[in-house]
Amino acid sequence: MTNTEQDRWSRVKSRLRTTVGEDVYTSWFARMDLESVHDESVHLSVPTRFLKSWIQAHYTDRVLSCWQAEMPEVHRIDLTVRSAIRAAAPVKEVAAPIEARPVMRSEGRPAELRSFATAPVSANHDALGGSPLDPRLTFASFVVGRSNTLAHAAARQVAEGRRGDPVMFNPLYIHAGVGLGKTHLLQAVTWAGNSGSERKVLYLTAEKFMYGFVAALKTQTALAFKEALRGIDVLVIDDLQFLQGKSTQAEFCHTLNALIDAGRQVVIAADRPPSDLESLDDRVRSRLAGGLVVEMASLGEELRLGILKSRVAAARVHHASFDVPEEVLDYLARTITHNGRDLEGAINRLLAHSKLNNQPVTLEMAEREVRDLIRPQEPKRIKIEDIQRVVARQYNVSRSDLLSSRRTANVVRPRQVAMYLAKTLTLRSLPEIGRRFGGRDHTTVLHAVRKIEALVAKDTALSEEVESLKRQLQE
Ligand code: ADP
Ligand code: MG
């Protein structure tokens, strides 16, 4: 691919990111690659069939118009599923000298960087129909810091367990925002668990679970189902928030119960806590919350610096001359605050740039190369519990008063204010909010929201109170 095509593709991706928003972009487009451009048509690829059909059904027009904004002559987008082989067998690519072949992948990521860990590939894992694993995502390359100490320790514990050991916490449920290391940790568990020991660890994304595992199980008899489950010692499921559909969830619930009851370990990652997985039913939610639930907070500056250093060290395995001065690392750690993916992207760009242009990395070059990765801080994600806590404190009632059925004026008003804030400051639905306020009906929530809206419009004291609560929550 030429540099011009590469640049265009970067701009198309930025456009797409802006049109669909950060969350949608990371969910559906982060793994989309540009294969080629021919006159009127652009060939793109994604790693799974599920992504392909989803993007085709929902985003074809937008992808096309983002291309047309760059290249008006484009009239067609071909989307294909790229074979797993490219991702799973990076070893050969590494052997090729960097100058001899086009090195830029779609994210400006030289193929070499894709493989620095040398964990043994598990035949087990493939035979069981697991999702592809990235050989770089191991414990060795995972940097531990304040925000992920507990999650890391729990993951290690799980990975080191032996067949027949008592299971300490089940399921282990890890949640965190995008790019904070969930997939890294889960794949590390899978690599470590499958290496050497007699255990079988199966890593599945929720989408794979929906479309592969469940389908395979459905075609078998109940007996075969149990047999298949018996073979798995640790089931690892990534991105559980994508699990959709009633029958899939029933199947998931069934699998979860069967495994836990049989003393097998389940490890799950999602972008939110179990209580916020709105589409799951109560039983599954409480089963999920019944093990160990750990949150990984956003990466602190020190951890970001650690991740950058480990990335540079990894790159230096293949590119000994690649050197990133301390001041550049400090600059990156200070300014790229968003997530681990951007840190990785930054190092890859510096590597590509310094290799292609044969120039040492300088602060000036870094500032230029990573400009678009520096994004304004995301607004804080406010939780319903925080709202309840802050409101209770403000009105001098307890949180359980807010959730109780008491109807005295001193609790009713604060409760309504809290519901109003939950509706305006979070993305939770009315039924979800009702559920989180002691199992109230959604019409009660709606009534509260309308009531407070009306009051705020004419009651300055209340309006100031609400503003002050908002400020406290957004700090
Ligand atoms: P998530 O699944 O939470 O969205 P990933 O696990 O894909 O995030 O992490 C995004 C990128 O950041 C990956 O390249 C990952 O290796 C890196 N990363 C995140 N946290 C860490 C960490 N603690 N140590 C090393 N790399 C990390
Ligand atoms: Mg992930």
Coordinates of C-alpha atoms and ligand atoms in Angstrom, one line a residue:
M1 CA 0.0 0.0 0.0
T2 CA 1.4 3.4 -0.8
N3 CA 1.9 6.2 1.6
T4 CA -0.9 8.2 0.0
E5 CA -3.3 5.4 0.4
Q6 CA -2.2 5.0 4.0
D7 CA -2.8 8.7 4.7
R8 CA -6.2 8.6 3.0
W9 CA -7.2 5.6 5.1
S10 CA -6.1 7.4 8.2
R11 CA -8.3 10.3 7.3
V12 CA -11.2 8.2 6.4
K13 CA -10.9 6.5 9.8
S14 CA -10.8 9.8 11.6
R15 CA -13.9 10.9 9.8
L16 CA -15.6 7.7 10.7
R17 CA -14.6 8.1 14.3
T18 CA -16.1 11.5 14.3
T19 CA -19.4 10.5 12.6
V20 CA -20.2 7.4 14.6
G21 CA -18.6 8.5 17.9
E22 CA -15.8 6.9 19.9
D23 CA -17.7 4.0 21.4
V24 CA -19.3 2.8 18.3
Y25 CA -16.0 3.2 16.5
T26 CA -14.0 1.1 18.9
S27 CA -16.7 -1.5 19.0
W28 CA -17.1 -2.1 15.3
F29 CA -14.3 -0.4 13.3
A30 CA -11.2 -0.6 15.4
R31 CA -10.2 -3.8 13.7
M32 CA -11.1 -2.9 10.1
D33 CA -8.2 -2.9 7.7
L34 CA -7.7 -1.4 4.3
E35 CA -6.8 -4.1 1.8
S36 CA -6.7 -2.2 -1.5
V37 CA -8.1 0.6 -3.5
H38 CA -9.1 0.0 -7.2
D39 CA -10.5 2.9 -9.1
E40 CA -14.1 3.0 -7.9
S41 CA -14.0 0.4 -5.3
V42 CA -12.3 0.1 -1.9
H43 CA -11.6 -3.3 -0.4
L44 CA -11.8 -3.5 3.4
S45 CA -11.5 -6.4 5.8
V46 CA -12.5 -7.3 9.3
P47 CA -11.6 -10.3 11.4
T48 CA -15.0 -11.9 11.9
R49 CA -18.1 -12.7 10.0
F50 CA -20.1 -11.1 12.7
L51 CA -18.4 -7.8 12.4
K52 CA -18.8 -8.0 8.6
S53 CA -22.5 -8.6 8.7
W54 CA -23.1 -6.0 11.4
I55 CA -21.1 -3.3 9.5
Q56 CA -22.9 -4.2 6.3
A57 CA -26.3 -4.0 7.8
H58 CA -25.7 -0.8 9.7
Y59 CA -22.8 1.3 8.5
T60 CA -22.2 0.7 4.8
D61 CA -23.5 4.1 3.8
R62 CA -21.5 5.9 6.3
V63 CA -18.3 4.1 5.5
L64 CA -18.9 4.9 1.8
S65 CA -19.6 8.6 2.4
C66 CA -16.4 8.9 4.6
W67 CA -14.5 7.5 1.6
Q68 CA -16.2 9.8 -0.8
A69 CA -15.2 12.8 1.2
E70 CA -11.6 11.8 0.6
M71 CA -12.0 10.2 -2.9
P72 CA -15.2 11.2 -4.7
E73 CA -14.7 8.6 -7.4
V74 CA -15.2 5.7 -4.9
H75 CA -18.6 4.1 -5.5
R76 CA -18.3 0.7 -3.9
I77 CA -17.1 -0.8 -0.6
D78 CA -16.2 -4.4 -0.6
L79 CA -16.0 -5.9 2.9
T80 CA -14.5 -9.3 3.5
V81 CA -13.5 -11.4 6.4
R82 CA -9.8 -11.8 6.5
S83 CA -8.5 -15.2 7.3
A84 CA -7.3 -15.9 10.8
I85 CA -4.0 -17.0 9.5
R86 CA -2.6 -13.5 9.0
A87 CA -3.2 -12.7 12.6
A88 CA -2.3 -16.0 14.1
A89 CA 1.0 -16.6 12.2
P90 CA 3.1 -13.5 12.5
V91 CA 6.4 -15.4 12.8
K92 CA 7.1 -15.4 9.1
E93 CA 6.4 -11.7 8.7
V94 CA 8.9 -11.0 11.4
A95 CA 11.7 -12.6 9.3
A96 CA 11.2 -10.3 6.4
P97 CA 13.4 -7.2 6.5
I98 CA 11.4 -4.1 7.1
E99 CA 12.4 -2.3 3.9
A100 CA 11.6 -5.1 1.6
R101 CA 7.9 -5.0 2.0
P102 CA 5.1 -2.6 2.8
V103 CA 5.2 -2.4 6.5
M104 CA 2.3 -0.2 7.3
R105 CA -0.8 -1.9 8.5
S106 CA -4.0 0.0 8.6
E107 CA -3.3 1.5 12.0
G108 CA 0.1 2.5 11.1
R109 CA 1.3 -0.6 12.9
P110 CA 4.3 -2.3 11.5
A111 CA 3.6 -6.0 11.3
E112 CA 6.8 -6.7 13.3
L113 CA 5.2 -5.2 16.3
R114 CA 2.6 -7.8 16.3
S115 CA 4.7 -10.5 17.8
F116 CA 7.0 -10.1 20.7
A117 CA 5.9 -12.7 23.1
T118 CA 6.7 -16.3 22.5
A119 CA 4.0 -18.2 24.3
P120 CA 3.4 -21.6 23.0
V121 CA 0.4 -21.9 20.7
S122 CA -2.2 -24.2 22.1
A123 CA -3.6 -26.8 19.8
N124 CA -6.3 -27.4 22.4
H125 CA -7.6 -23.9 22.1
D126 CA -7.9 -24.1 18.4
A127 CA -9.6 -27.5 18.5
L128 CA -12.2 -26.2 20.8
G129 CA -13.1 -23.3 18.5
G130 CA -11.7 -20.5 20.5
S131 CA -11.2 -17.0 19.2
P132 CA -7.8 -16.1 17.8
L133 CA -5.2 -15.2 20.4
D134 CA -2.6 -12.4 20.0
P135 CA 0.7 -13.9 21.0
R136 CA 1.8 -10.5 22.4
L137 CA -0.8 -10.4 25.1
T138 CA 0.8 -12.3 27.9
F139 CA 1.6 -11.7 31.6
A140 CA 5.1 -10.9 30.6
S141 CA 4.1 -7.9 28.7
F142 CA 1.4 -6.8 31.1
V143 CA 2.5 -3.8 33.2
V144 CA 1.1 -3.7 36.7
G145 CA 0.1 -0.5 38.3
R146 CA -2.2 0.9 41.0
S147 CA -5.3 0.7 38.8
N148 CA -4.9 -3.0 37.9
T149 CA -3.1 -4.6 40.8
L150 CA -6.1 -6.6 42.0
A151 CA -7.3 -7.6 38.6
H152 CA -3.8 -8.8 37.7
A153 CA -3.4 -10.7 40.9
A154 CA -6.8 -12.4 40.5
A155 CA -6.0 -13.3 36.9
R156 CA -2.6 -14.8 37.8
Q157 CA -4.2 -16.8 40.5
V158 CA -6.7 -18.2 38.0
A159 CA -4.0 -18.9 35.4
E160 CA -1.8 -20.8 37.9
G161 CA -4.6 -23.0 39.2
R162 CA -4.3 -26.7 38.5
R163 CA -7.0 -29.2 37.4
G164 CA -8.9 -30.2 40.4
D165 CA -7.8 -27.3 42.6
P166 CA -10.6 -25.7 44.5
V167 CA -11.8 -22.6 42.7
M168 CA -11.4 -19.5 44.8
F169 CA -13.6 -17.0 43.1
N170 CA -16.1 -17.9 40.4
P171 CA -16.7 -16.2 38.1
L172 CA -13.9 -13.7 38.0
Y173 CA -15.4 -10.7 36.5
I174 CA -13.2 -7.8 35.3
H175 CA -14.7 -4.6 34.0
A176 CA -13.1 -1.4 32.7
G177 CA -13.5 1.1 29.9
V178 CA -12.1 0.7 26.4
G179 CA -8.4 0.1 26.0
L180 CA -7.6 -0.4 29.7
G181 CA -6.2 -3.9 29.3
K182 CA -9.1 -6.3 29.7
T183 CA -8.4 -8.3 26.6
H184 CA -4.7 -8.3 27.4
L185 CA -5.3 -9.8 30.8
L186 CA -7.8 -12.4 29.5
Q187 CA -5.5 -13.6 26.8
A188 CA -2.7 -13.7 29.3
V189 CA -4.8 -16.0 31.4
T190 CA -5.5 -18.2 28.3
W191 CA -1.8 -18.4 27.2
A192 CA -0.6 -19.1 30.7
G193 CA -3.3 -21.6 31.5
N194 CA -2.8 -23.6 28.3
S195 CA 0.9 -23.7 28.4
G196 CA 2.3 -26.9 29.8
S197 CA -0.5 -27.9 32.2
E198 CA -3.1 -30.4 31.4
R199 CA -5.9 -27.8 31.7
K200 CA -7.9 -26.6 28.8
V201 CA -8.6 -22.9 28.7
L202 CA -11.0 -21.6 26.1
Y203 CA -11.0 -18.0 25.2
L204 CA -14.1 -16.7 23.4
T205 CA -15.3 -13.3 22.5
A206 CA -19.0 -12.9 23.3
E207 CA -19.7 -12.7 19.5
K208 CA -17.9 -16.0 19.0
F209 CA -19.9 -17.4 21.8
M210 CA -23.1 -16.3 20.1
Y211 CA -22.3 -17.5 16.6
G212 CA -20.0 -20.4 17.1
F213 CA -20.1 -22.1 20.3
V214 CA -23.8 -22.0 20.9
A215 CA -24.5 -23.1 17.3
A216 CA -22.1 -26.0 17.7
L217 CA -23.6 -27.1 21.0
K218 CA -27.1 -26.8 19.6
T219 CA -26.5 -29.4 16.9
Q220 CA -25.3 -31.9 19.5
T221 CA -27.2 -33.9 22.0
A222 CA -27.5 -32.9 25.6
L223 CA -25.1 -35.6 26.5
A224 CA -22.5 -34.3 24.0
F225 CA -23.0 -30.9 25.4
K226 CA -22.1 -32.0 28.9
E227 CA -19.2 -33.9 27.4
A228 CA -17.9 -30.8 25.7
L229 CA -18.2 -28.8 28.9
R230 CA -16.4 -31.4 30.9
G231 CA -13.4 -30.9 28.7
I232 CA -13.1 -27.2 29.5
D233 CA -11.3 -26.2 32.7
V234 CA -11.4 -22.5 32.3
L235 CA -13.9 -20.6 30.1
V236 CA -12.8 -17.1 29.3
I237 CA -15.4 -14.7 27.8
D238 CA -14.4 -11.3 26.5
D239 CA -16.7 -8.3 25.9
L240 CA -19.7 -9.8 27.5
Q241 CA -21.6 -6.6 26.9
F242 CA -22.1 -7.7 23.3
L243 CA -24.0 -10.8 24.3
Q244 CA -27.4 -10.3 22.7
G245 CA -30.6 -12.2 22.2
K246 CA -32.8 -14.1 24.5
S247 CA -31.9 -17.6 23.4
T248 CA -28.1 -16.9 23.5
Q249 CA -28.4 -15.6 26.9
A250 CA -30.4 -18.6 28.1
E251 CA -27.6 -20.7 26.6
F252 CA -25.0 -18.6 28.3
C253 CA -26.7 -18.9 31.6
H254 CA -26.9 -22.6 31.2
T255 CA -23.2 -22.9 30.4
L256 CA -22.3 -20.6 33.2
N257 CA -24.3 -22.6 35.7
A258 CA -23.1 -25.9 34.5
L259 CA -19.4 -24.9 34.6
I260 CA -19.6 -23.2 38.0
D261 CA -21.5 -26.1 39.5
A262 CA -18.9 -28.5 38.1
G263 CA -16.2 -26.5 39.8
R264 CA -14.8 -25.1 36.6
Q265 CA -13.4 -21.6 36.4
V266 CA -15.2 -18.8 34.5
V267 CA -13.4 -15.5 33.7
I268 CA -15.4 -12.7 32.1
A269 CA -14.6 -9.2 30.9
A270 CA -17.0 -6.4 30.1
D271 CA -17.0 -2.7 29.8
R272 CA -19.4 -2.3 32.8
P273 CA -20.2 -4.0 36.1
P274 CA -22.7 -6.9 36.1
S275 CA -25.5 -4.7 37.5
D276 CA -25.3 -2.5 34.4
L277 CA -25.6 -5.3 31.9
E278 CA -29.2 -4.3 31.2
S279 CA -30.1 -6.9 28.7
L280 CA -29.2 -9.8 31.0
D281 CA -31.9 -11.2 33.3
D282 CA -31.6 -10.9 37.1
R283 CA -30.5 -14.5 37.7
V284 CA -27.5 -14.2 35.4
R285 CA -26.6 -10.8 36.8
S286 CA -26.6 -12.1 40.3
R287 CA -24.6 -15.2 39.3
L288 CA -22.1 -12.9 37.7
A289 CA -21.9 -10.7 40.7
G290 CA -21.5 -13.7 43.0
G291 CA -17.8 -14.3 42.3
L292 CA -15.2 -11.6 42.4
V293 CA -15.9 -8.4 40.5
V294 CA -12.9 -6.2 39.9
E295 CA -12.8 -2.9 38.2
M296 CA -9.7 -1.7 36.4
A297 CA -9.5 2.1 36.7
S298 CA -8.1 4.4 34.0
L299 CA -4.3 4.1 33.5
G300 CA -2.3 6.5 35.7
E301 CA 0.6 8.4 34.3
E302 CA 3.1 6.0 35.9
L303 CA 1.4 3.0 34.4
R304 CA 1.2 4.7 31.0
L305 CA 4.9 5.3 31.1
G306 CA 5.5 1.7 32.1
I307 CA 3.4 0.5 29.1
L308 CA 5.3 2.8 26.7
K309 CA 8.6 1.5 27.9
S310 CA 7.5 -2.1 27.5
R311 CA 6.3 -1.4 24.0
V312 CA 9.6 0.3 23.1
A313 CA 11.5 -2.7 24.6
A314 CA 9.4 -5.0 22.5
A315 CA 10.1 -3.1 19.4
R316 CA 13.8 -3.0 20.0
V317 CA 13.9 -6.8 19.8
H318 CA 13.5 -6.5 16.1
H319 CA 14.8 -2.9 15.6
A320 CA 17.8 -2.5 17.8
S321 CA 18.4 1.0 16.5
F322 CA 15.0 2.2 17.6
D323 CA 15.4 4.5 20.6
V324 CA 12.9 6.8 22.2
P325 CA 14.4 9.5 24.4
E326 CA 13.2 9.8 28.0
E327 CA 11.7 13.2 27.4
V328 CA 9.6 11.8 24.5
L329 CA 8.3 9.0 26.7
D330 CA 7.4 11.5 29.4
Y331 CA 5.7 13.7 26.9
L332 CA 3.6 10.7 25.6
A333 CA 2.7 9.5 29.0
R334 CA 1.6 12.9 30.0
T335 CA -0.5 13.7 27.0
I336 CA -2.0 10.4 25.7
T337 CA -4.2 9.8 28.7
H338 CA -7.0 8.0 27.0
N339 CA -6.1 4.4 26.7
G340 CA -3.6 1.7 26.1
R341 CA -4.5 1.3 22.5
D342 CA -3.4 4.9 21.7
L343 CA -0.1 4.4 23.6
E344 CA 0.5 1.4 21.4
G345 CA -0.4 3.3 18.3
A346 CA 1.9 6.2 19.3
I347 CA 5.0 3.9 19.6
N348 CA 4.1 2.1 16.4
R349 CA 4.0 5.5 14.6
L350 CA 7.3 6.6 16.0
L351 CA 8.8 3.3 14.9
A352 CA 7.3 3.5 11.4
H353 CA 8.3 7.1 11.0
S354 CA 11.9 6.7 12.2
K355 CA 12.3 3.5 10.1
L356 CA 10.8 4.8 6.9
N357 CA 12.6 8.2 7.1
N358 CA 15.7 6.9 8.7
Q359 CA 15.5 9.5 11.4
P360 CA 16.0 9.4 15.2
V361 CA 12.9 10.0 17.3
T362 CA 12.8 13.5 18.7
L363 CA 10.3 15.4 20.8
E364 CA 9.4 17.5 17.8
M365 CA 8.7 14.5 15.7
A366 CA 6.6 12.9 18.4
E367 CA 4.5 16.0 18.8
R368 CA 3.8 16.0 15.1
E369 CA 3.2 12.3 14.8
V370 CA 0.8 11.8 17.6
R371 CA -1.2 15.0 17.5
D372 CA -4.5 13.3 16.7
L373 CA -4.1 10.8 19.5
I374 CA -4.3 13.5 22.1
R375 CA -7.9 13.8 22.8
P376 CA -9.7 15.9 25.3
Q377 CA -10.6 14.1 28.5
E378 CA -13.7 12.1 28.2
P379 CA -16.4 13.3 30.5
K380 CA -16.5 11.2 33.6
R381 CA -18.7 8.1 33.6
I382 CA -21.2 8.7 36.4
K383 CA -22.6 5.7 38.2
I384 CA -26.1 5.5 39.8
E385 CA -24.5 4.5 43.1
D386 CA -22.5 7.8 43.1
I387 CA -25.6 9.7 42.5
Q388 CA -27.4 8.0 45.3
R389 CA -24.4 8.6 47.6
V390 CA -24.1 12.3 46.8
V391 CA -27.8 13.0 47.0
A392 CA -28.1 11.1 50.3
R393 CA -25.3 13.1 51.8
Q394 CA -26.7 16.4 50.6
Y395 CA -30.2 15.8 52.0
N396 CA -28.9 14.0 55.1
V397 CA -30.8 10.8 54.5
S398 CA -29.3 7.3 54.1
R399 CA -28.9 5.6 50.8
S400 CA -31.2 2.8 51.9
D401 CA -33.9 5.5 52.6
L402 CA -33.7 6.4 48.9
L403 CA -34.2 2.8 47.9
S404 CA -36.9 2.1 50.5
S405 CA -40.6 2.3 50.1
R406 CA -40.9 5.2 52.6
R407 CA -43.0 8.0 51.4
T408 CA -42.4 10.8 53.8
A409 CA -41.6 14.1 52.3
N410 CA -38.0 14.2 53.5
V411 CA -37.2 11.1 51.5
V412 CA -39.5 11.5 48.5
R413 CA -38.0 14.7 47.2
P414 CA -34.3 13.5 47.5
R415 CA -35.3 10.2 45.8
Q416 CA -36.9 12.1 43.0
V417 CA -33.9 14.3 42.6
A418 CA -31.6 11.3 42.5
M419 CA -33.8 9.6 39.8
Y420 CA -33.8 12.8 37.8
L421 CA -30.0 13.0 38.0
A422 CA -29.8 9.3 37.0
K423 CA -31.8 10.0 34.0
T424 CA -30.0 13.1 32.9
L425 CA -26.4 12.1 33.8
T426 CA -26.3 8.5 32.8
L427 CA -27.4 6.5 29.8
R428 CA -29.5 4.2 31.8
S429 CA -33.1 3.5 30.7
L430 CA -36.1 4.3 32.9
P431 CA -36.8 0.6 33.8
E432 CA -33.1 0.2 34.7
I433 CA -33.2 3.2 37.0
G434 CA -36.4 2.0 38.6
R435 CA -34.8 -1.3 39.3
R436 CA -31.8 0.4 40.9
F437 CA -34.0 2.4 43.1
G438 CA -35.4 -0.5 45.1
G439 CA -37.3 -2.1 42.2
R440 CA -39.6 0.7 41.2
D441 CA -41.7 0.8 38.1
H442 CA -40.5 2.9 35.2
T443 CA -43.5 5.1 35.3
T444 CA -42.5 6.1 38.8
V445 CA -39.1 7.2 37.5
L446 CA -40.7 9.1 34.6
H447 CA -43.0 10.8 37.1
A448 CA -40.0 11.8 39.2
V449 CA -38.1 13.1 36.2
R450 CA -41.0 15.2 35.0
K451 CA -41.7 16.5 38.5
I452 CA -38.1 17.7 39.1
E453 CA -37.9 19.1 35.5
A454 CA -40.9 21.2 36.2
L455 CA -39.8 22.3 39.6
V456 CA -36.3 23.2 38.5
A457 CA -37.8 25.6 35.9
K458 CA -39.4 27.8 38.6
D459 CA -37.8 27.0 41.9
T460 CA -34.4 28.7 42.0
A461 CA -33.3 27.2 45.3
L462 CA -33.9 23.7 44.0
S463 CA -32.3 24.5 40.7
E464 CA -29.2 25.6 42.4
E465 CA -29.2 22.5 44.6
V466 CA -29.4 20.3 41.5
E467 CA -26.6 22.2 39.8
S468 CA -24.4 21.8 42.8
L469 CA -25.1 18.1 42.9
K470 CA -24.2 17.9 39.2
R471 CA -20.9 19.7 39.9
Q472 CA -20.1 17.4 42.7
L473 CA -20.7 14.3 40.6
Q474 CA -18.7 15.6 37.6
E475 CA -15.7 16.5 39.6
Ligands
ADP1 P1 -9.5 -3.5 26.4 O1 -9.8 -5.0 26.0 O2 -9.8 -3.3 27.8 O3 -10.3 -2.6 25.5 P2 -6.8 -4.1 25.6 O4 -6.5 -5.2 26.5 O5 -7.1 -4.4 24.1 O6 -8.0 -3.2 26.2 O7 -5.6 -3.0 25.7 C1 -5.4 -2.0 24.7 C2 -3.9 -1.9 24.5 O8 -3.3 -1.4 25.6 C3 -3.3 -3.2 24.2 O9 -2.3 -3.0 23.2 C4 -2.7 -3.6 25.5 O10 -1.6 -4.5 25.3 C5 -2.3 -2.3 26.1 N1 -2.4 -2.3 27.6 C6 -3.4 -2.0 28.3 N2 -3.1 -2.2 29.6 C7 -1.9 -2.6 29.7 C8 -1.0 -3.0 30.7 N3 -1.3 -2.9 32.0 N4 0.2 -3.4 30.4 C9 0.6 -3.5 29.1 N5 -0.1 -3.2 28.1 C10 -1.4 -2.7 28.3
MG2 MG -11.0 -5.8 24.6

